[in-house]
Amino acid sequence: MSKFKGVMAGIITVSMGLLLAACGNNNSAKPAADNALNLSTTAPLDTIDISKSTGFGQTGNVFESFYRLGKNGKPTAGLAKSGTVSKDGKVWTFKLRDAKWSNGDPITAQDFVYSWRRSLNPKTASPYSYLFSGVKNADAVAQGKMKPSAVGISAPNKNTVVVKLDKPIAYFKVLMAYPLFGPQNEKVVNKYGKKFATKAQYQVYSGPFKIKGWNGTNDTWSFVKNNKYWDKKVVKLDKVNYQVVKSNNTGYQMYQQDKLDLTPLSSEQVKNLRTNKDFTQYPYSLVRFLLYNFKDKNATNRKALNNKNIRLALSLSIDRDIVTKKVLGNGSTLPTGFVATDLAKSPTNGTDFAKDQAVKNTVDYNPTLAKKYWKKGLKEIGEKNLTFNVLSSNDESDSDQLTQYLQSQWTKDLKGLKVNITNIPDKSTTSRAQEGDFDIYLSHWGGDFNDPMTFMQIPMTGTSYNYGKWSNAEYDNLVKKAGNQDANDPATRWNDLVSAAKIVNRNQAITPIYQQTTAYLQKPRVHGIIHNTAGTQWSYKYAYVK
């Protein structure tokens, strides 16, 4: 799910759609300008309306919130000069610095109030409104049960924003670096009406750059230095040029012609270019995984997929080492569970959450144990043969390779299993997943912020992205405990979340396959890019070329 769009499909889209990946065969890009960064992207920007966006991989450079993400996912200075929280963790007070919009209007506390109300208004249909959950009345407003004015944000004066929470949110400061929570200029929204944010000139910008040359559908646009930005003195680049590139081969050719400074590589290219001096890798907190349909419409498959031994057999017969090194070959890494590596560290000893969540004999390759569990599972459900359909999106570059591998591996190791594959466009995949029309769904999720909770919400009972309808009361209670009575106790909260993740991993309620790392060629002239594994992945505020 990029988030739950699946990031699966949505989230996925969320997260993956704005990765600097390569797609496009337009070779019209100009040779590298002296003080510009030339980048490719997989697809045109789908929106520059922060209320309607499903990710800020690029656009975190043009929109800013109270904070922005610095290195290692840490919040650094943004539009707030200070932020303080009450002892009970339920009231945050932000003091704004003297900042301006790209059109010269002052950025005021009321701009934040307006923005949050607009994003939560059901009429806006914000795909990420669920991220406001925990802010006072946010859920009720998003569901249309209360007016937008009821949401817990206020502006006692033009430089002060007060946010009231239903309960402490341990990762609230990190969340406030996400542009979704940034300000919007009501005057500009009203001035342009239906045209608002449909073209670059029908929007105003609060970040280090502003957008030029984007008309909603075109394949080239630029981020230009925003001279009204409060911290403009540290912004060295004049421009970041974007070009949609439809294939990795085209991207590589453009890179060779000095038309791109950074280009993502296909698995085949990685094998050939790994020793190239320009080779580099950027990891991302996106985990590719399998969701099982616990409410399968086929009674036999429902019984099978609800059987823990069957799920463990499916997981243990996947050789993830072969998947990452040979099937993909792009530097992606092995998962320990469904929560990504390099996302969060323990508040007590600094260990990675991924290490703490691991459960032995769940994601290892162990065909002997897989066969044992398979045999046991079939006996328990009284079946000798099973046929599963694997649903996946053919918009994802690895779907075909991965589903073929799973089909071949499972039918080889698990006697009596037949596997059919349905690779269809992303939109149809998401629709079928939402309707529960699948047996096994090859999905994914990318973290929105640096905290395990960005993944832990997926398997909660009743969440919109829990497409497989798995439900476990103990899991729900631990996650709720982490968000309520233990929210202000970092060590206990961490232990709650680790215990919860182990339930999912022990039961293989979600079966992780790999964690994404993208390999690139990057010109030696490029310096100062900040890349994070979650949230606003790419920051060019301090980037420069020389």
C-alpha positions in Angstrom: 0.0 0.0 0.0 2.8 4.7 -0.1 1.0 4.5 2.2 -1.8 3.0 2.2 -2.6 3.6 -1.3 -2.1 1.1 -1.0 0.5 2.6 -0.6 -0.5 -0.4 -1.9 -1.9 0.8 -4.8 -2.7 4.1 -3.4 -0.1 4.4 -1.1 1.9 2.7 -3.4 1.1 5.3 -5.8 1.7 7.7 -3.1 5.0 6.5 -2.4 6.2 5.1 -5.6 4.6 7.5 -8.0 6.8 10.4 -6.9 10.0 8.5 -6.6 12.6 9.9 -9.0 12.2 7.0 -11.3 12.5 6.9 -15.0 9.8 6.9 -17.6 9.5 8.8 -20.9 11.1 8.9 -24.3 11.1 12.6 -24.9 14.7 13.5 -25.7 14.1 17.2 -25.8 15.8 18.0 -22.5 18.5 20.7 -22.7 22.1 20.0 -21.7 22.9 20.6 -18.0 22.7 24.3 -17.1 25.4 25.7 -14.9 23.3 26.1 -11.8 20.4 23.7 -12.4 19.8 20.1 -11.4 18.3 17.9 -14.2 16.1 15.0 -13.1 13.8 12.4 -14.5 10.5 11.2 -13.0 8.3 8.2 -13.7 5.1 10.2 -14.4 3.8 13.8 -14.6 2.9 15.5 -11.4 -0.7 14.4 -10.7 -1.6 17.4 -8.5 -0.1 20.5 -6.8 -3.0 20.9 -4.4 -1.6 19.8 -1.1 -5.1 18.7 0.1 -5.4 16.3 -2.8 -1.9 15.0 -3.1 -1.0 11.4 -2.3 2.7 12.0 -1.7 5.3 14.8 -1.6 8.4 13.0 -2.9 9.2 16.0 -5.1 6.8 18.7 -4.0 8.2 18.8 -0.4 10.6 21.2 -2.2 7.9 23.8 -3.0 5.6 23.3 0.0 6.7 23.7 3.7 5.0 23.0 7.0 6.0 23.9 10.6 9.1 21.8 10.0 10.9 20.2 7.1 12.7 16.9 7.0 16.5 17.1 7.4 19.0 14.2 7.3 18.0 10.8 8.8 14.3 11.8 8.9 14.8 14.4 11.6 12.6 17.5 11.7 14.5 20.7 11.1 13.5 24.4 10.9 10.5 25.2 8.7 7.8 27.9 9.0 7.7 27.6 12.8 10.5 29.3 14.7 9.4 27.3 17.8 7.1 24.5 18.8 6.2 23.5 22.4 4.0 20.8 23.8 2.0 20.6 27.0 3.0 18.1 29.8 0.1 15.8 28.9 1.2 15.8 25.2 -2.2 17.0 24.0 -1.6 20.7 23.2 1.0 21.9 20.7 1.8 25.6 20.3 3.7 26.8 17.3 5.2 30.3 16.9 5.6 31.2 13.2 8.6 33.0 11.8 8.2 36.1 9.5 7.7 34.2 6.2 6.0 35.0 2.9 4.3 33.2 0.1 5.9 33.2 -3.3 3.5 36.0 -4.3 4.7 38.2 -1.3 1.6 37.6 0.9 2.6 37.0 4.6 2.2 33.4 5.8 -0.1 33.6 8.9 -1.4 31.3 11.5 -4.9 31.5 9.8 -3.3 30.0 6.7 -2.7 26.8 8.7 -6.2 26.8 10.2 -7.7 27.2 6.7 -5.5 24.5 5.2 -6.4 21.8 7.8 -10.1 22.6 7.6 -10.0 22.4 3.8 -8.1 19.1 3.8 -10.6 17.6 6.4 -13.7 18.8 4.6 -15.3 15.7 3.1 -16.1 17.8 0.0 -12.4 18.1 -0.7 -12.0 14.3 -0.7 -8.4 14.4 0.6 -6.9 10.9 0.1 -4.6 11.5 3.1 -7.2 13.0 5.5 -6.6 9.9 7.7 -3.2 11.3 8.7 -5.0 13.9 10.8 -6.4 11.2 13.0 -5.7 12.0 16.6 -6.2 15.8 16.2 -9.2 16.8 18.1 -12.4 16.1 16.1 -10.5 15.4 12.9 -12.1 11.9 12.4 -15.6 13.3 12.9 -15.0 16.2 10.5 -13.5 13.9 7.9 -16.6 11.7 8.2 -19.0 14.6 7.8 -20.3 14.3 11.4 -18.9 17.7 12.5 -18.2 21.0 10.7 -14.6 21.7 9.5 -14.5 24.6 12.1 -14.6 21.9 14.9 -11.1 20.6 14.1 -8.6 21.2 16.9 -6.5 23.9 15.3 -6.8 27.6 16.1 -4.9 30.9 15.5 -5.0 33.1 18.7 -3.0 35.6 16.7 -1.4 35.9 13.3 1.9 34.3 14.5 0.6 31.5 16.8 -1.0 28.2 15.9 -2.5 26.0 18.7 -3.2 22.4 17.9 -5.3 20.2 20.3 -5.0 16.4 20.2 -7.4 13.7 21.4 -4.3 11.9 22.8 -0.6 12.4 22.7 1.0 11.4 19.3 4.6 10.3 19.8 5.6 11.1 16.2 3.7 14.4 16.0 6.7 16.6 15.4 7.9 14.4 12.5 4.4 14.4 11.1 4.4 18.2 11.2 7.2 18.1 8.6 4.8 16.6 6.1 3.6 19.3 3.6 0.0 18.1 4.0 0.0 19.9 7.3 1.4 23.1 5.9 -0.5 26.4 5.2 -2.7 27.2 2.2 -3.5 30.8 1.0 -7.3 31.1 1.2 -7.2 34.3 -0.9 -5.5 32.5 -3.8 -7.8 29.4 -3.5 -10.8 31.7 -3.8 -9.3 33.9 -6.5 -8.7 31.0 -8.9 -11.7 28.9 -8.0 -11.9 25.8 -10.1 -8.7 26.7 -11.8 -6.8 26.6 -8.5 -3.7 24.4 -8.7 -4.5 23.2 -12.2 -1.5 25.0 -13.5 1.8 26.1 -11.8 0.7 29.8 -12.0 -2.6 29.1 -10.2 -0.8 28.2 -7.0 1.5 29.9 -4.5 4.4 28.3 -2.7 5.9 28.3 0.8 9.1 26.3 0.2 12.6 26.9 -1.2 11.3 26.6 -4.8 8.2 27.4 -6.8 6.9 25.5 -9.8 7.1 26.9 -13.4 5.9 25.4 -16.7 3.5 22.8 -15.3 0.1 22.8 -16.9 -1.4 19.6 -15.4 -0.5 17.1 -18.1 2.9 18.0 -19.6 6.1 16.0 -19.4 8.5 18.8 -18.5 8.4 21.4 -15.7 10.8 23.2 -13.4 11.2 24.1 -9.7 12.7 27.6 -9.7 14.3 29.3 -6.6 11.7 31.1 -4.5 13.1 34.5 -3.7 10.4 35.1 -1.2 11.4 32.0 0.9 12.4 32.8 4.5 15.7 30.9 4.2 16.5 31.8 0.6 20.1 32.6 1.4 21.0 28.9 1.8 19.3 27.8 -1.5 22.1 27.5 -4.0 20.3 26.0 -7.0 18.5 28.4 -9.5 16.5 25.6 -10.9 15.5 21.9 -10.8 14.4 20.7 -14.2 12.1 17.7 -14.4 11.4 15.4 -17.4 9.1 12.4 -17.6 11.2 9.6 -19.1 9.4 6.5 -20.2 12.2 3.9 -20.0 15.4 3.3 -18.1 17.2 2.9 -21.4 16.1 6.3 -22.5 17.2 7.7 -19.1 20.6 6.1 -19.4 21.1 7.6 -22.9 20.1 11.1 -21.7 22.5 10.7 -18.8 25.3 9.9 -21.2 24.4 13.0 -23.2 24.6 15.1 -20.0 20.8 15.8 -20.2 20.2 14.2 -16.8 22.2 14.5 -13.5 20.5 11.4 -11.9 18.9 8.5 -13.6 17.4 5.3 -12.1 18.6 1.9 -13.3 16.7 -1.3 -14.3 17.9 -4.6 -12.8 19.7 -5.4 -16.1 21.5 -2.0 -16.0 22.5 -2.5 -12.3 24.3 -5.8 -13.3 26.2 -4.0 -16.0 26.9 -0.6 -14.2 27.5 -1.6 -10.6 31.2 -0.8 -10.9 30.6 2.5 -12.6 32.1 5.4 -10.6 28.7 7.2 -10.8 26.7 4.3 -9.4 24.8 5.1 -6.2 21.8 3.7 -4.3 18.9 5.3 -2.4 16.9 3.1 -0.1 13.3 3.7 0.6 10.9 2.5 3.3 8.7 0.7 0.8 8.0 -2.9 1.5 6.6 -5.2 -1.2 4.3 -7.8 0.4 1.5 -10.3 0.0 -1.9 -9.7 1.5 -4.1 -12.7 2.0 -7.9 -12.5 1.7 -9.2 -13.7 5.1 -12.8 -13.1 3.8 -12.3 -14.9 0.5 -15.5 -15.4 -1.5 -14.3 -18.9 -2.3 -15.1 -21.1 0.7 -12.1 -23.5 0.2 -9.6 -20.7 -0.2 -11.1 -18.8 2.7 -10.5 -21.8 4.9 -7.0 -22.2 3.4 -5.9 -18.6 3.8 -7.2 -18.5 7.4 -4.8 -21.4 8.2 -1.6 -20.2 9.7 0.4 -23.2 8.5 -0.6 -22.6 4.9 0.5 -19.0 5.1 3.8 -19.9 6.8 4.4 -22.5 4.0 3.9 -19.8 1.3 6.3 -17.5 3.0 9.0 -20.1 3.8 9.1 -21.3 0.2 10.1 -17.9 -1.1 13.9 -17.5 -1.5 14.1 -13.8 -0.9 17.9 -13.9 -1.6 17.1 -15.1 -5.2 14.4 -12.5 -5.5 16.6 -9.5 -4.6 19.8 -10.7 -6.3 18.6 -12.4 -9.4 14.9 -11.8 -10.1 15.2 -8.0 -9.3 19.0 -7.5 -9.0 18.5 -3.8 -8.2 20.0 -3.7 -4.7 16.7 -4.2 -2.9 17.1 -5.7 0.6 15.7 -8.6 2.6 12.9 -7.8 5.0 12.7 -9.0 8.6 8.9 -8.4 8.8 6.3 -6.1 7.4 7.7 -2.9 8.9 10.6 -1.4 6.9 14.3 -1.3 8.0 15.9 2.1 8.6 12.6 3.7 9.5 12.8 3.9 13.4 15.3 3.3 16.2 14.6 2.2 19.7 14.5 5.1 22.2 16.4 3.0 24.8 19.2 1.3 22.9 19.0 2.6 19.3 18.3 -0.8 17.7 16.3 -0.8 14.4 12.6 -1.6 14.8 13.1 -4.1 11.9 15.6 -6.1 14.1 13.3 -6.1 17.1 10.2 -7.2 15.1 11.9 -10.3 13.6 10.5 -13.8 14.3 12.6 -16.8 13.5 11.4 -19.2 10.7 8.8 -16.8 9.2 10.6 -15.0 6.3 13.6 -17.3 6.0 13.9 -19.6 3.0 13.3 -23.1 4.4 11.7 -25.4 1.8 11.8 -28.4 4.2 9.8 -26.5 6.9 7.5 -25.0 4.2 6.6 -28.5 2.9 6.0 -29.7 6.5 3.6 -26.7 7.2 1.9 -27.2 3.9 1.2 -30.8 4.5 -0.1 -30.0 8.0 -2.2 -27.1 6.8 -3.9 -29.2 4.0 -4.7 -31.9 6.5 -6.2 -29.4 8.9 -8.5 -28.0 6.3 -9.3 -31.4 4.7 -8.0 -30.6 1.2 -5.5 -32.2 -1.1 -5.3 -29.5 -3.8 -5.7 -25.7 -3.8 -5.8 -23.1 -6.6 -4.9 -19.5 -5.7 -5.1 -16.4 -7.9 -2.4 -13.8 -7.3 -3.5 -10.3 -8.1 -1.0 -7.6 -9.0 -0.6 -4.3 -10.8 1.2 -4.4 -14.2 2.0 -0.7 -13.7 4.7 -1.8 -11.2 7.8 -2.7 -13.1 8.6 -5.8 -11.1 5.1 -7.4 -11.0 5.6 -9.7 -14.0 9.0 -11.0 -12.8 7.8 -11.4 -9.2 4.5 -13.2 -9.9 6.2 -15.6 -12.3 8.8 -16.4 -9.7 6.1 -17.0 -7.0 4.1 -19.2 -9.4 7.1 -21.3 -10.3 8.5 -21.5 -6.7 5.2 -22.3 -5.0 4.1 -25.0 -7.5 7.6 -26.6 -7.3 7.7 -26.7 -3.5 4.1 -27.1 -2.4 2.5 -30.3 -3.7 -1.1 -29.9 -4.9 -1.0 -26.1 -5.4 -1.9 -24.4 -8.6 -1.3 -20.7 -9.0 -3.0 -18.3 -11.5 -1.8 -14.8 -12.1 -3.9 -11.7 -12.8 -1.6 -8.7 -13.8 -3.9 -5.8 -14.6 -3.6 -1.9 -14.5 -3.2 -0.3 -11.1 -6.6 1.3 -11.0 -8.4 -2.0 -11.6 -6.1 -3.8 -9.1 -7.0 -1.3 -6.4 -10.7 -1.5 -7.2 -10.6 -5.3 -7.0 -8.6 -5.2 -3.7 -11.0 -2.8 -2.1 -13.9 -5.1 -3.1 -12.1 -8.2 -1.7 -12.0 -9.8 -5.1 -8.7 -11.7 -4.8 -7.0 -14.6 -3.0 -3.5 -13.2 -2.6 -2.6 -9.6 -3.5 0.9 -8.5 -4.4 0.9 -5.0 -2.8 3.2 -2.6 -1.1 3.4 0.3 1.3 5.9 3.1 1.7 6.3 5.1 5.0 4.8 8.5 5.2 6.8 9.4 8.3 9.7 7.9 10.4 7.8 5.9 12.9 6.6 2.2 12.9 3.0 3.5 13.2 3.0 4.4 9.4 3.1 0.6 8.8 1.3 -0.6 11.9 -2.0 1.0 10.9 -2.3 -1.4 7.8 -3.4 -4.6 9.7 -5.7 -2.8 12.2 -9.2 -4.1 12.2 -11.4 -2.0 9.9 -8.8 0.3 8.3 -9.5 1.1 4.7 -6.2 -0.4 3.5 -6.6 -3.7 5.4 -7.9 -5.2 2.1 -7.5 -8.8 3.4 -9.7 -8.1 6.4 -7.3 -9.7 8.9 -8.4 -9.1 12.4 -6.6 -9.8 15.7 -7.9 -8.3 19.0 -4.5 -8.6 20.7 -2.8 -6.7 17.9 -5.4 -4.0 17.9 -5.2 -3.6 21.7 -1.4 -3.2 21.6 -1.4 -0.6 18.8 -4.2 1.3 20.6 -2.2 1.1 23.9 0.8 2.5 22.1 -1.3 5.4 20.9 -3.1 6.1 24.1 -1.9 5.3 27.7 1.7 4.6 26.6 2.0 7.4 24.1 4.0 9.6 26.4 6.3 6.7 27.6 8.7 6.1 24.6 10.2 2.8 25.9 6.8 1.2 26.8 5.3 2.5 23.5 8.1 0.9 21.6 7.6 -2.5 23.4 3.9 -2.3 22.6 4.6 -1.8 18.9 7.3 -4.5 18.8 5.0 -7.0 20.4 2.2 -6.1 18.0 4.5 -6.4 14.9 5.6 -9.9 16.1 2.0 -11.0 16.1 1.6 -10.1 12.4 5.0 -11.6 11.6 4.5 -14.8 13.6 1.2 -15.4 11.9 2.3 -14.2 8.5 -0.9 -12.1 8.3 1.2 -10.1 5.8 4.1 -11.8 4.0 6.9 -9.3 3.1 9.0 -10.1 0.0 11.6 -7.3 -0.2 12.3 -3.7 0.7 12.9 -1.3 -2.1 16.3 0.2 -2.9 16.7 2.1 -6.2 20.0 2.2 -7.9 21.0 5.4 -9.8 23.8 6.9 -11.8 24.5 10.3 -10.3 26.9 12.9 -11.8 29.9 13.8 -9.7 29.0 17.5 -10.0 25.9 17.0 -7.8 26.2 17.6 -4.1 24.0 18.2 -1.0 20.9 16.2 -1.9 19.1 15.0 1.2 17.3 11.8 0.8 15.0 10.2 3.4 13.5 6.8 3.5 10.0 8.1 4.3 7.9 11.2 3.9 9.3 14.0 1.7 12.1 11.8 0.3 14.0 14.3 -1.8 15.2 17.6 -0.5 17.1 20.0 -2.8 17.2 23.0 -0.4 20.9 22.6 0.2 21.8 20.9 -3.1 24.4 22.4 -5.4 26.3 21.6 -8.6 30.0 22.4 -9.2 
